Short mmCIF file of C-alpha atoms in Angstrom, two decimals:
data_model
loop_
_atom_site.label_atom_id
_atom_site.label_comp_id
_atom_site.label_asym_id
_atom_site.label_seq_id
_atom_site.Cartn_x
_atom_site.Cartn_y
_atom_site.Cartn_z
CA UNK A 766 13.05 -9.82 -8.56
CA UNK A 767 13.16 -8.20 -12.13
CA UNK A 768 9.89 -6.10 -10.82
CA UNK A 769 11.99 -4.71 -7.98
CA UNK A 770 15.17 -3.72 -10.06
CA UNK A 771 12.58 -2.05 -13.06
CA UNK A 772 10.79 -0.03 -10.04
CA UNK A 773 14.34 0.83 -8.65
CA UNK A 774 16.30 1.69 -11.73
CA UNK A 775 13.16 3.78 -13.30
CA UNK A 776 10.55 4.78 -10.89
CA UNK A 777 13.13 6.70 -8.23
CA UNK A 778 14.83 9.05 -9.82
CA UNK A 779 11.09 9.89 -11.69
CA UNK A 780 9.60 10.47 -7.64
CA UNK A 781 12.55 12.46 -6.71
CA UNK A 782 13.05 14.74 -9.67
CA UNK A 783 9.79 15.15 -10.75
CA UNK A 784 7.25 15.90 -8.00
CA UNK A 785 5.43 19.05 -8.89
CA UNK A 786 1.75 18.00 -7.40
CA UNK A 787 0.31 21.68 -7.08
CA UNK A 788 -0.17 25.01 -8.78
CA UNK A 789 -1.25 26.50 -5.48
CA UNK A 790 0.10 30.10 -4.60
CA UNK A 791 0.24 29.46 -0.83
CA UNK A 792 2.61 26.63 -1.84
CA UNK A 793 5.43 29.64 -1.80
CA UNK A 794 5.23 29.33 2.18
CA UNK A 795 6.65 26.96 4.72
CA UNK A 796 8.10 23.29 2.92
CA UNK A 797 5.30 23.42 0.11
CA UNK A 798 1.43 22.46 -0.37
CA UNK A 799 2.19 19.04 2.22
CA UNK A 800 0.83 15.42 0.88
CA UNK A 801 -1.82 13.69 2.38
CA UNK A 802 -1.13 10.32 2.03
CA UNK A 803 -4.04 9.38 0.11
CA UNK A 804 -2.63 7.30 -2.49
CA UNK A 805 -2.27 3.80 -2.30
CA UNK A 806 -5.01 0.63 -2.19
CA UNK A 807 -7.58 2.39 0.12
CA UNK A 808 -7.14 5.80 -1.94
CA UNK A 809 -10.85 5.98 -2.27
CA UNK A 810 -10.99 5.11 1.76
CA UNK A 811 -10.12 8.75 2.43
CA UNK A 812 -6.64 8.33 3.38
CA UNK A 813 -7.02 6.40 6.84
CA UNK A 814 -4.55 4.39 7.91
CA UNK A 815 -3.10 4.24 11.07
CA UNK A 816 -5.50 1.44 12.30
CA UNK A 817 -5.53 -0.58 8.46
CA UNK A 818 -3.56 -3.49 8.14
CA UNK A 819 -3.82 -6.73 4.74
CA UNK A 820 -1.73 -9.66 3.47
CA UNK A 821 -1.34 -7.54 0.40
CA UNK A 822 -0.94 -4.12 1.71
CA UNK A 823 2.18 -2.00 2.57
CA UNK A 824 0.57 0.31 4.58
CA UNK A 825 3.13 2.48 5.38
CA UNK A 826 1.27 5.54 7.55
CA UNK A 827 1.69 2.99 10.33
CA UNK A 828 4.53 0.37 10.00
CA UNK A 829 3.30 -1.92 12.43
CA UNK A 830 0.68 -2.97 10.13
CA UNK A 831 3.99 -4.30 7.87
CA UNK A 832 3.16 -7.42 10.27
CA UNK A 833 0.55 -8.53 7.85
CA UNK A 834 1.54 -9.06 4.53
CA UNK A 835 2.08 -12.47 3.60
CA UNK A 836 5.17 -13.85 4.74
CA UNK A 837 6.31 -16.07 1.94
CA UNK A 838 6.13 -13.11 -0.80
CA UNK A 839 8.29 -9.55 -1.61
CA UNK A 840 4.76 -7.68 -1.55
CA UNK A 841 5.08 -4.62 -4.09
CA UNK A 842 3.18 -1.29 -4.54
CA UNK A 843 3.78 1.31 -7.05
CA UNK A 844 0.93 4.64 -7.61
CA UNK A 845 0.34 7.81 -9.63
CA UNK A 846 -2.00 10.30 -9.09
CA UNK A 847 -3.11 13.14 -11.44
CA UNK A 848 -5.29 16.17 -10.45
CA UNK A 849 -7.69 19.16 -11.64
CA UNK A 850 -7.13 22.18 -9.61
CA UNK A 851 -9.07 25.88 -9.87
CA UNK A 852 -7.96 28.32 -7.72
CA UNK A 853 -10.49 31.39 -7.06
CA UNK A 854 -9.53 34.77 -6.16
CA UNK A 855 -11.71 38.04 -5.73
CA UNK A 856 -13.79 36.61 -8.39
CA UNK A 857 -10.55 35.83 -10.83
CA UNK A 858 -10.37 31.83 -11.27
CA UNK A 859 -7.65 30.18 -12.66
CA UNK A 860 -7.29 26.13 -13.23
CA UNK A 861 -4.31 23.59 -14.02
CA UNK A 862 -3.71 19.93 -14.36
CA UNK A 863 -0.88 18.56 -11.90
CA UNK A 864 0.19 14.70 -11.60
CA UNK A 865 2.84 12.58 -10.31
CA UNK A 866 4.05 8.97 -9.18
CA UNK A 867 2.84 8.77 -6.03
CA UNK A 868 3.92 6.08 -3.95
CA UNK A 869 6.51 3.54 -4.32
CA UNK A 870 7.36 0.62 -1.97
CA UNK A 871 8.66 -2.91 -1.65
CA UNK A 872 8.04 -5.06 1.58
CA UNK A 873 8.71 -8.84 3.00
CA UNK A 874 8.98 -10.81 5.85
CA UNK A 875 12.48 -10.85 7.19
CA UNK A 876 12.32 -13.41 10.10
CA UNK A 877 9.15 -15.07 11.63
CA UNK A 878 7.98 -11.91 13.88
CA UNK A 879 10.46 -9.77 11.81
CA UNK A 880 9.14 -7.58 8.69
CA UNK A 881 9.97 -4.99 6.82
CA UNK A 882 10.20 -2.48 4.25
CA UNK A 883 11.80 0.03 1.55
CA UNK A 884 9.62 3.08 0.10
CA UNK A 885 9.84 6.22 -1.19
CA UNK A 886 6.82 9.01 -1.14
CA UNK A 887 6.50 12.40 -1.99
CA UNK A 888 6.06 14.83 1.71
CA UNK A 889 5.78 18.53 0.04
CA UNK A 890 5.75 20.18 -3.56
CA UNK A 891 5.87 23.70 -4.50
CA UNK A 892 4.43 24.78 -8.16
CA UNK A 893 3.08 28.40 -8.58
CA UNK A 894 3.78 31.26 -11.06
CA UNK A 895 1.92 34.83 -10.13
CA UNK A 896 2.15 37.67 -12.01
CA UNK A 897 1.66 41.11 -9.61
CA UNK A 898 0.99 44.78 -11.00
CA UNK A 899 1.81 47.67 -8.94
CA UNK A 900 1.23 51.27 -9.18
CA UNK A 901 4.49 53.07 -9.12
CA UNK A 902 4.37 56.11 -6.29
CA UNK A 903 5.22 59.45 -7.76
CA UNK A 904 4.28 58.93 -11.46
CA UNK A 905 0.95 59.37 -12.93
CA UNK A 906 -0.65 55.50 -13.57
CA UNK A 907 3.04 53.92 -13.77
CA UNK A 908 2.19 50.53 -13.68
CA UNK A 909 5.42 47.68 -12.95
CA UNK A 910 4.89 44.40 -13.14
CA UNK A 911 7.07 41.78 -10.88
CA UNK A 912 6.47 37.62 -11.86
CA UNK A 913 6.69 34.79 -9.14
CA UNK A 914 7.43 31.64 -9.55
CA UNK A 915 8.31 28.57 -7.45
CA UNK A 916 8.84 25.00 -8.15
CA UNK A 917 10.33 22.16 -6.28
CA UNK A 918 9.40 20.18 -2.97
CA UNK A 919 10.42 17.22 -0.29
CA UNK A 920 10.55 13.48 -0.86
CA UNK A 921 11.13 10.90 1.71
CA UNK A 922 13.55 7.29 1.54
CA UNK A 923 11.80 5.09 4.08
CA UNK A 924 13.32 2.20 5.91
CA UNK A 925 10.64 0.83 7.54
CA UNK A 926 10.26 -2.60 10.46
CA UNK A 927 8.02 -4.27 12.33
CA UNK A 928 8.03 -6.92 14.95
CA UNK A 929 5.06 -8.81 15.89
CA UNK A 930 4.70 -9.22 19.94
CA UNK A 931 2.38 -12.04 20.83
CA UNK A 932 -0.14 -12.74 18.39
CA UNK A 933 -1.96 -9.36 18.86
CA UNK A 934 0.27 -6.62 18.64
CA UNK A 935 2.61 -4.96 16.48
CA UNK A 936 5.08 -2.56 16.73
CA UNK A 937 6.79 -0.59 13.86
CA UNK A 938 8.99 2.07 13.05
CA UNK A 939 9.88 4.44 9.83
CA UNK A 940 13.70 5.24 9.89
CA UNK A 941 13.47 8.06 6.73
CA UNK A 942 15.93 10.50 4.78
CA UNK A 943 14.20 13.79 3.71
CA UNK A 944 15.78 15.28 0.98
CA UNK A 945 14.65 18.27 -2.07
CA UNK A 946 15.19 21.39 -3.63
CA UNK A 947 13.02 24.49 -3.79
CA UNK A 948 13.62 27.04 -6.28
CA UNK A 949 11.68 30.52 -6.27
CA UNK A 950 12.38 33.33 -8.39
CA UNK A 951 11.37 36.71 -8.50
CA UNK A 952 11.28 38.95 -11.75
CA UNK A 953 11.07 42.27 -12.38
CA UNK A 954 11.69 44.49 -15.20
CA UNK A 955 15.28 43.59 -16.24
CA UNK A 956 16.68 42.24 -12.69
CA UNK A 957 15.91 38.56 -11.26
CA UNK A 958 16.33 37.17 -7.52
CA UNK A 959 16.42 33.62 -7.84
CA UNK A 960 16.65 31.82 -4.36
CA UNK A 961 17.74 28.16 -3.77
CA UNK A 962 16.88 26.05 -0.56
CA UNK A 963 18.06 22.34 -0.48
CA UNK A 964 16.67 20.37 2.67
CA UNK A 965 17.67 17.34 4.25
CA UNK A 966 16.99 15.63 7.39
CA UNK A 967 16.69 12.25 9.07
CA UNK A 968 13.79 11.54 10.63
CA UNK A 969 11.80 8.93 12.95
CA UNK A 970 8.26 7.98 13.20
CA UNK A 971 6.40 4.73 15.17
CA UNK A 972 3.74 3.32 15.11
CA UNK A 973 1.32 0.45 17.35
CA UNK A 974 -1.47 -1.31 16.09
CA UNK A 975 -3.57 -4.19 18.61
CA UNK A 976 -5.93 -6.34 16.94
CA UNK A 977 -8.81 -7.62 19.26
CA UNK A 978 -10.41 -10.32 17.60
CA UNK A 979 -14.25 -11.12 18.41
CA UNK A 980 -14.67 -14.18 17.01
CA UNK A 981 -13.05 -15.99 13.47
CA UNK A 982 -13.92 -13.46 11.26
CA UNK A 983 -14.31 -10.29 13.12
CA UNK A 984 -12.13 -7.86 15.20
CA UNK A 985 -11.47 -4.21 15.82
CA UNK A 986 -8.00 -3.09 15.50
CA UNK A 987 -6.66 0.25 17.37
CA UNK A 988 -3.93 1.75 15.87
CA UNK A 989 -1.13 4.90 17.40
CA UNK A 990 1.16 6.94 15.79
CA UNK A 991 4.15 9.22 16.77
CA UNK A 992 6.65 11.25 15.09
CA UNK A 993 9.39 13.34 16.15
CA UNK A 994 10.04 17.05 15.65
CA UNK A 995 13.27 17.71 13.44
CA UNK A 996 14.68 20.34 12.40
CA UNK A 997 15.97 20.38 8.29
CA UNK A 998 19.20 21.13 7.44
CA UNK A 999 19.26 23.93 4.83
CA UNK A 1000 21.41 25.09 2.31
CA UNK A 1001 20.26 28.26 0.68
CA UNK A 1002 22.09 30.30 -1.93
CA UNK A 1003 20.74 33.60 -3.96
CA UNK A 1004 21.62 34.87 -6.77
CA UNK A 1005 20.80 38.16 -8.33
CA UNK A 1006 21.05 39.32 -12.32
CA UNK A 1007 20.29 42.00 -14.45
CA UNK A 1008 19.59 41.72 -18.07
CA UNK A 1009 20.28 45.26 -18.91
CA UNK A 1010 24.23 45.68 -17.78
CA UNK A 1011 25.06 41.30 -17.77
CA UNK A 1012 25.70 41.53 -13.93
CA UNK A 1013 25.08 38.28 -11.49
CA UNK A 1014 25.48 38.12 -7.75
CA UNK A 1015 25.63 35.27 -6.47
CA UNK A 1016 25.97 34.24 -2.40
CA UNK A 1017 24.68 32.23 0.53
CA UNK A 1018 21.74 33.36 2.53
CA UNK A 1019 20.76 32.77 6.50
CA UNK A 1020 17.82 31.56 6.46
CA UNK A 1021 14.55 30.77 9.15
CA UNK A 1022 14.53 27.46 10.74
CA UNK A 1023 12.24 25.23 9.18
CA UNK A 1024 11.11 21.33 10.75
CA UNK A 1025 9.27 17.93 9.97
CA UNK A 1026 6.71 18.37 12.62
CA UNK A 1027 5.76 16.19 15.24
CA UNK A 1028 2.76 14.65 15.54
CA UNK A 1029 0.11 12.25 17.35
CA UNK A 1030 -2.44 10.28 15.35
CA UNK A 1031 -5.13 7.11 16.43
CA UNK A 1032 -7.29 4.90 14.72
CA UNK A 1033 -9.64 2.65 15.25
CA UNK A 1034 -11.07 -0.06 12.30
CA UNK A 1035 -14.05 -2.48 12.63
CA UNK A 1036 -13.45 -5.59 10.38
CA UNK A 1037 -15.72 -8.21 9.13
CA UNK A 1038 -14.96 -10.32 5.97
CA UNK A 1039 -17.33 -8.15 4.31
CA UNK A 1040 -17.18 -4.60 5.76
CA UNK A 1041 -14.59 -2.12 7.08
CA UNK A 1042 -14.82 0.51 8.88
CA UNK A 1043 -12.51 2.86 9.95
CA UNK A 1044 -11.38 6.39 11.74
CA UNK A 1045 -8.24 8.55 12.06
CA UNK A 1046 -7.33 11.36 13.83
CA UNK A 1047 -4.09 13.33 14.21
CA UNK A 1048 -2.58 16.13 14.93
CA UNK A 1049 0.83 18.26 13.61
CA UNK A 1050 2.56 20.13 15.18
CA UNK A 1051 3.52 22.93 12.73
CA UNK A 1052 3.79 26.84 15.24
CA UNK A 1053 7.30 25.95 15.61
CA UNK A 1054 7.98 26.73 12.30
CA UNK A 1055 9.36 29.94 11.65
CA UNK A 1056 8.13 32.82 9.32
CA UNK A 1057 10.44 35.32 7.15
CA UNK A 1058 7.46 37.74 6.66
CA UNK A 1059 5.08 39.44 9.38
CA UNK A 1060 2.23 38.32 7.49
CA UNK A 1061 2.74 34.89 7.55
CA UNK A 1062 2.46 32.26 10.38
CA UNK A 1063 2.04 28.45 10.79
CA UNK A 1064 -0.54 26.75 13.12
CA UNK A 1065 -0.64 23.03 14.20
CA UNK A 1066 -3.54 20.91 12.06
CA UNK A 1067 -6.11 18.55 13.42
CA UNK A 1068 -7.19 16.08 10.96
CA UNK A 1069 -10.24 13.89 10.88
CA UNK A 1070 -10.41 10.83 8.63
CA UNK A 1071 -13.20 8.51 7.90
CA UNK A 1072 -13.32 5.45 5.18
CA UNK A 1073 -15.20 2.01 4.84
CA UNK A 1074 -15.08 -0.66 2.30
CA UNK A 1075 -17.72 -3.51 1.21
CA UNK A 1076 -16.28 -6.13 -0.46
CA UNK A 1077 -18.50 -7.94 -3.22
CA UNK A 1078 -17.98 -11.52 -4.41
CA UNK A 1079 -15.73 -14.22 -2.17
CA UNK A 1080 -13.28 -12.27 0.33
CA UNK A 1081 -11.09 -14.88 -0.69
CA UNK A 1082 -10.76 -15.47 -3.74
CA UNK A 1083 -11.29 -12.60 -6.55
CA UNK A 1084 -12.65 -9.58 -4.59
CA UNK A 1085 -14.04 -6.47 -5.57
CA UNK A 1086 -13.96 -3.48 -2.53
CA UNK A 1087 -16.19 -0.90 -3.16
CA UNK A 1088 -15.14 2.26 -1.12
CA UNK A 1089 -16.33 5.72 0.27
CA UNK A 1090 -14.34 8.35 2.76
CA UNK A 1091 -14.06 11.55 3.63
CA UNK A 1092 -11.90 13.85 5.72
CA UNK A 1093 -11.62 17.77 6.98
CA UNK A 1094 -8.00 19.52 8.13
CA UNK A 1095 -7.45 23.31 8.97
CA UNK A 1096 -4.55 25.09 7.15
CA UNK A 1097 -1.39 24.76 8.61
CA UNK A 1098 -0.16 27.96 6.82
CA UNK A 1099 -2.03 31.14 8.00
CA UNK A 1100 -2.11 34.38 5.54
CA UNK A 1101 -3.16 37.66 7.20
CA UNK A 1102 -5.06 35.51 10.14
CA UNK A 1103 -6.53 33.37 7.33
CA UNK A 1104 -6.95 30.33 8.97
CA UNK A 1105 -9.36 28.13 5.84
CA UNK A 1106 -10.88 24.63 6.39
CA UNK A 1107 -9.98 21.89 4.22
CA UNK A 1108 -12.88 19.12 3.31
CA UNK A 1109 -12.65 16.31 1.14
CA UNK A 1110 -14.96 13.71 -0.14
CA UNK A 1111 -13.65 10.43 -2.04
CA UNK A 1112 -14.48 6.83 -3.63
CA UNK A 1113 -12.73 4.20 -4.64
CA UNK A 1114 -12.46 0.67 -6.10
CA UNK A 1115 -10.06 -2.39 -5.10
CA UNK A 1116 -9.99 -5.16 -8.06
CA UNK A 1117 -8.29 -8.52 -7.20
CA UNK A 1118 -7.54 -10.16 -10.24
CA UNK A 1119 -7.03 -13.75 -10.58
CA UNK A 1120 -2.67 -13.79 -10.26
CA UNK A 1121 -3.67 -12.45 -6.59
CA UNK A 1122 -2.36 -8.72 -7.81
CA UNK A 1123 -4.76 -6.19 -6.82
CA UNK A 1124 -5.60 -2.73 -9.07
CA UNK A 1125 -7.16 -0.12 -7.52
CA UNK A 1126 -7.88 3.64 -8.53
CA UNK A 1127 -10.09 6.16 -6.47
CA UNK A 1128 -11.04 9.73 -6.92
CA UNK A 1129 -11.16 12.43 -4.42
CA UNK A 1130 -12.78 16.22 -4.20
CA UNK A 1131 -11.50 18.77 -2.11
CA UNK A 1132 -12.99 22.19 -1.46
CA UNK A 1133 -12.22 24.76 1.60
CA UNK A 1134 -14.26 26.87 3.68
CA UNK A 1135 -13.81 29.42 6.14
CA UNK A 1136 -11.62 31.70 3.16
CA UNK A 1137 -11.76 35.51 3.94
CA UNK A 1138 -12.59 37.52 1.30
CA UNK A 1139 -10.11 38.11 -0.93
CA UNK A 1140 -7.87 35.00 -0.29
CA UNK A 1141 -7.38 32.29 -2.71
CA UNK A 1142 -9.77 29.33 -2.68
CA UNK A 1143 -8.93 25.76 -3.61
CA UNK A 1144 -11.02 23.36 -5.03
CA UNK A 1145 -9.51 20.24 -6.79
CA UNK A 1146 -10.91 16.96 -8.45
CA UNK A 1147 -7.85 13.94 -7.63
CA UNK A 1148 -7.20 10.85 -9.46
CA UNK A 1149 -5.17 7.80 -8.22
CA UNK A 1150 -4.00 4.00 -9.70
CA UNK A 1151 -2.51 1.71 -7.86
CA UNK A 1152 -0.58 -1.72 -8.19
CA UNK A 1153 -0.20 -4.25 -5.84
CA UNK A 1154 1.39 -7.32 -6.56
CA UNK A 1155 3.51 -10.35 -5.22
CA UNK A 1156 6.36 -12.51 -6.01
CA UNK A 1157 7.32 -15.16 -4.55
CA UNK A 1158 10.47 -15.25 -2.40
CA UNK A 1159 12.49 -18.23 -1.54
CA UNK A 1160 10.62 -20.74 0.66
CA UNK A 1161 13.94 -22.61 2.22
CA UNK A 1162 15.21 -19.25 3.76
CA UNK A 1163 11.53 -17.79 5.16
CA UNK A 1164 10.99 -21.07 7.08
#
């Protein structure tokens, strides 16, 4: 129990407050650069999911896989992840270094078919600073100079459960409150538009996962996924300032409506005490999102995800998983009809050590095709630890 209060008294306010993950530019547009989920045990799986499930795993991208942990323990997971970005531009590069805790989440069994689980996970961050020069009309060369910047993004409080029905399926839900702040500012010669959007919403996603097994020590387990659209509730203000004459304006703004998307994702995983293989693929609903600027549009995603593991030594005992994946996802913010193609390869390694805990770290590259000439490119090299460990809960009241 003193793991749980440390994680809850220091780790939560560090996820919420500090969250900055990107120094992308078309992070400016719609909730932020959105998370993929990768962190976690199978980071270097490619961030599948939906059809995973382990005794010592809070796999959280489908709750119904909650129905697996091991009953008589509080099962907990706590992750950071630190990347190397370069952004490309009409032959202009530019690179930062971006990192974060990642993932944080404590899970038990609450009755005999009843399970569940409390988390907390980045969704979006914003992080960009862009200085534009522009000729003046009407004077010979005048050159001004206005400065961008933008910081901030989404984080999620998850309440998940899961029931087990039978001894083959599971069904789980994620009850969540979405709440952040985004800040961008604008800067030019002496005057400065700073504009503040704080978001909240609750929101709903559930999830299905059937294991089929083949004999003892084999089985194939198809997972589902479903979350709802909702729309965030937004409090913007703006305030304007001058330097040269100490004037500030300060009001509320109308703003566009903005939503968590809905979305459809299945998996399917192939499991043998040595091997695993698995798929994902989903789909988000993002065109209902509304643009403030003619340029600027939002299309729904389609993302493919592919991961196995091979585990070396006794499955049982101290384990090591060795792990490859990969993945591709178009843009869900378009620029001027840019549309670009995401692609990502990654590795991994799972370490069980001998007090059962498990440490884990993976890496992941990221590159895009499909970028019109001159658009930014992205290409990033990702880094992620993870913890998972156990302690044991009461026996007299899980019984």
């Amino acid at each position: 129990m003193k793991y749980i209060l440390f994680l809850l008294t220091w780790c939560v306010p560090t996820l919420m407050v500090a969250q900055n993950t990107t120094n992308s530019p078309t992070s400016m547009f719609g909730i932020g650069e959105v998370t993929t989920g990768d962190g976690g045990q199978y980071a270097g799986m490619g961030g599948v999911g939906i059809a995973l499930r382990g005794n010592s795993f809070l796999n959280l991208t489908n709750p119904a896989a909650l129905t697996e942990i091991d009953s008589l323990k509080f099962t907990i997971e706590a992750g950071v992840m630190g990347a190397y970005k370069k952004y490309t531009q009409s032959g202009i590069g530019n690179n930062s270094t971006v990192g974060n805790l990642n993932n944080l989440a404590v899970g038990f069994r609450i009755l005999p078919r009843w399970y569940g689980a409390l988390s907390i996970s980045p969704i979006s961050s914003v992080g960009y600073a862009i200085t534009l020069d522009q000729q003046v009309e009407g004077t010979n060369g005048g050159i001004i100079s206005s400065y961008f910047e933008g910081d901030g993004g989404l984080s999620r409080i998850n309440l998940s459960n899961a029931f087990l029905i039978g001894k083959n399926l599971s069904l789980g839900a994620n009850l969540s409150y979405i709440t952040g702040t985004i800040t961008q500012t604008e800067t030019q010669g002496s005057a400065t538009r700073e504009e503040t959007s704080r978001k909240t919403a609750c929101y709903a996603d559930l999830g299905m996962q059937y294991k089929y097994n083949l004999n003892k020590n084999n089985a194939f387990i198809l997972g589902a996924t479903y979350g709802f659209k909702q729309q965030l509730s937004q409090k913007n203000e703006l305030s304007v300032s001058s330097t040269s004459d100490d004037t500030t304006i300060d009001k509320s703004e109308h703003s566009v409506k903005q939503y968590m998307p809905q979305f459809i994702g299945i998996g399917l995983s192939y499991n043998t005490p040595k091997w695993s293989f698995s798929g994902d693929y989903k789909w988000i609903q993002w065109n209902k999102m509304e643009s403030s600027q003619s340029i600027v549009s939002y299309a729904n995603q389609n993302l493919l995800k592919l991961g196995l593991a091979y585990t070396l030594g006794n499955p049982y005992r101290t384990p090591i998983k060795l792990m490859l994946g990969a993945g591709t996802s178009n843009s869900y913010v378009v620029i001027k009809k840019n549309e670009p193609q995401n692609y990502y390869i990654s590795t991994g390694a799972a370490f069980t050590l001998k007090n059962k805990n498990i440490f884990s770290f993976g890496a992941k590259y990221s590159d895009q095709t499909k970028v019109n000439t001159g658009m930014p490119r992205e290409q990033s090299l990702s880094f992620y630890l993870n913890i998972s460990f156990s302690e044991r809960a009461y026996r007299g009241k899980l019984q």
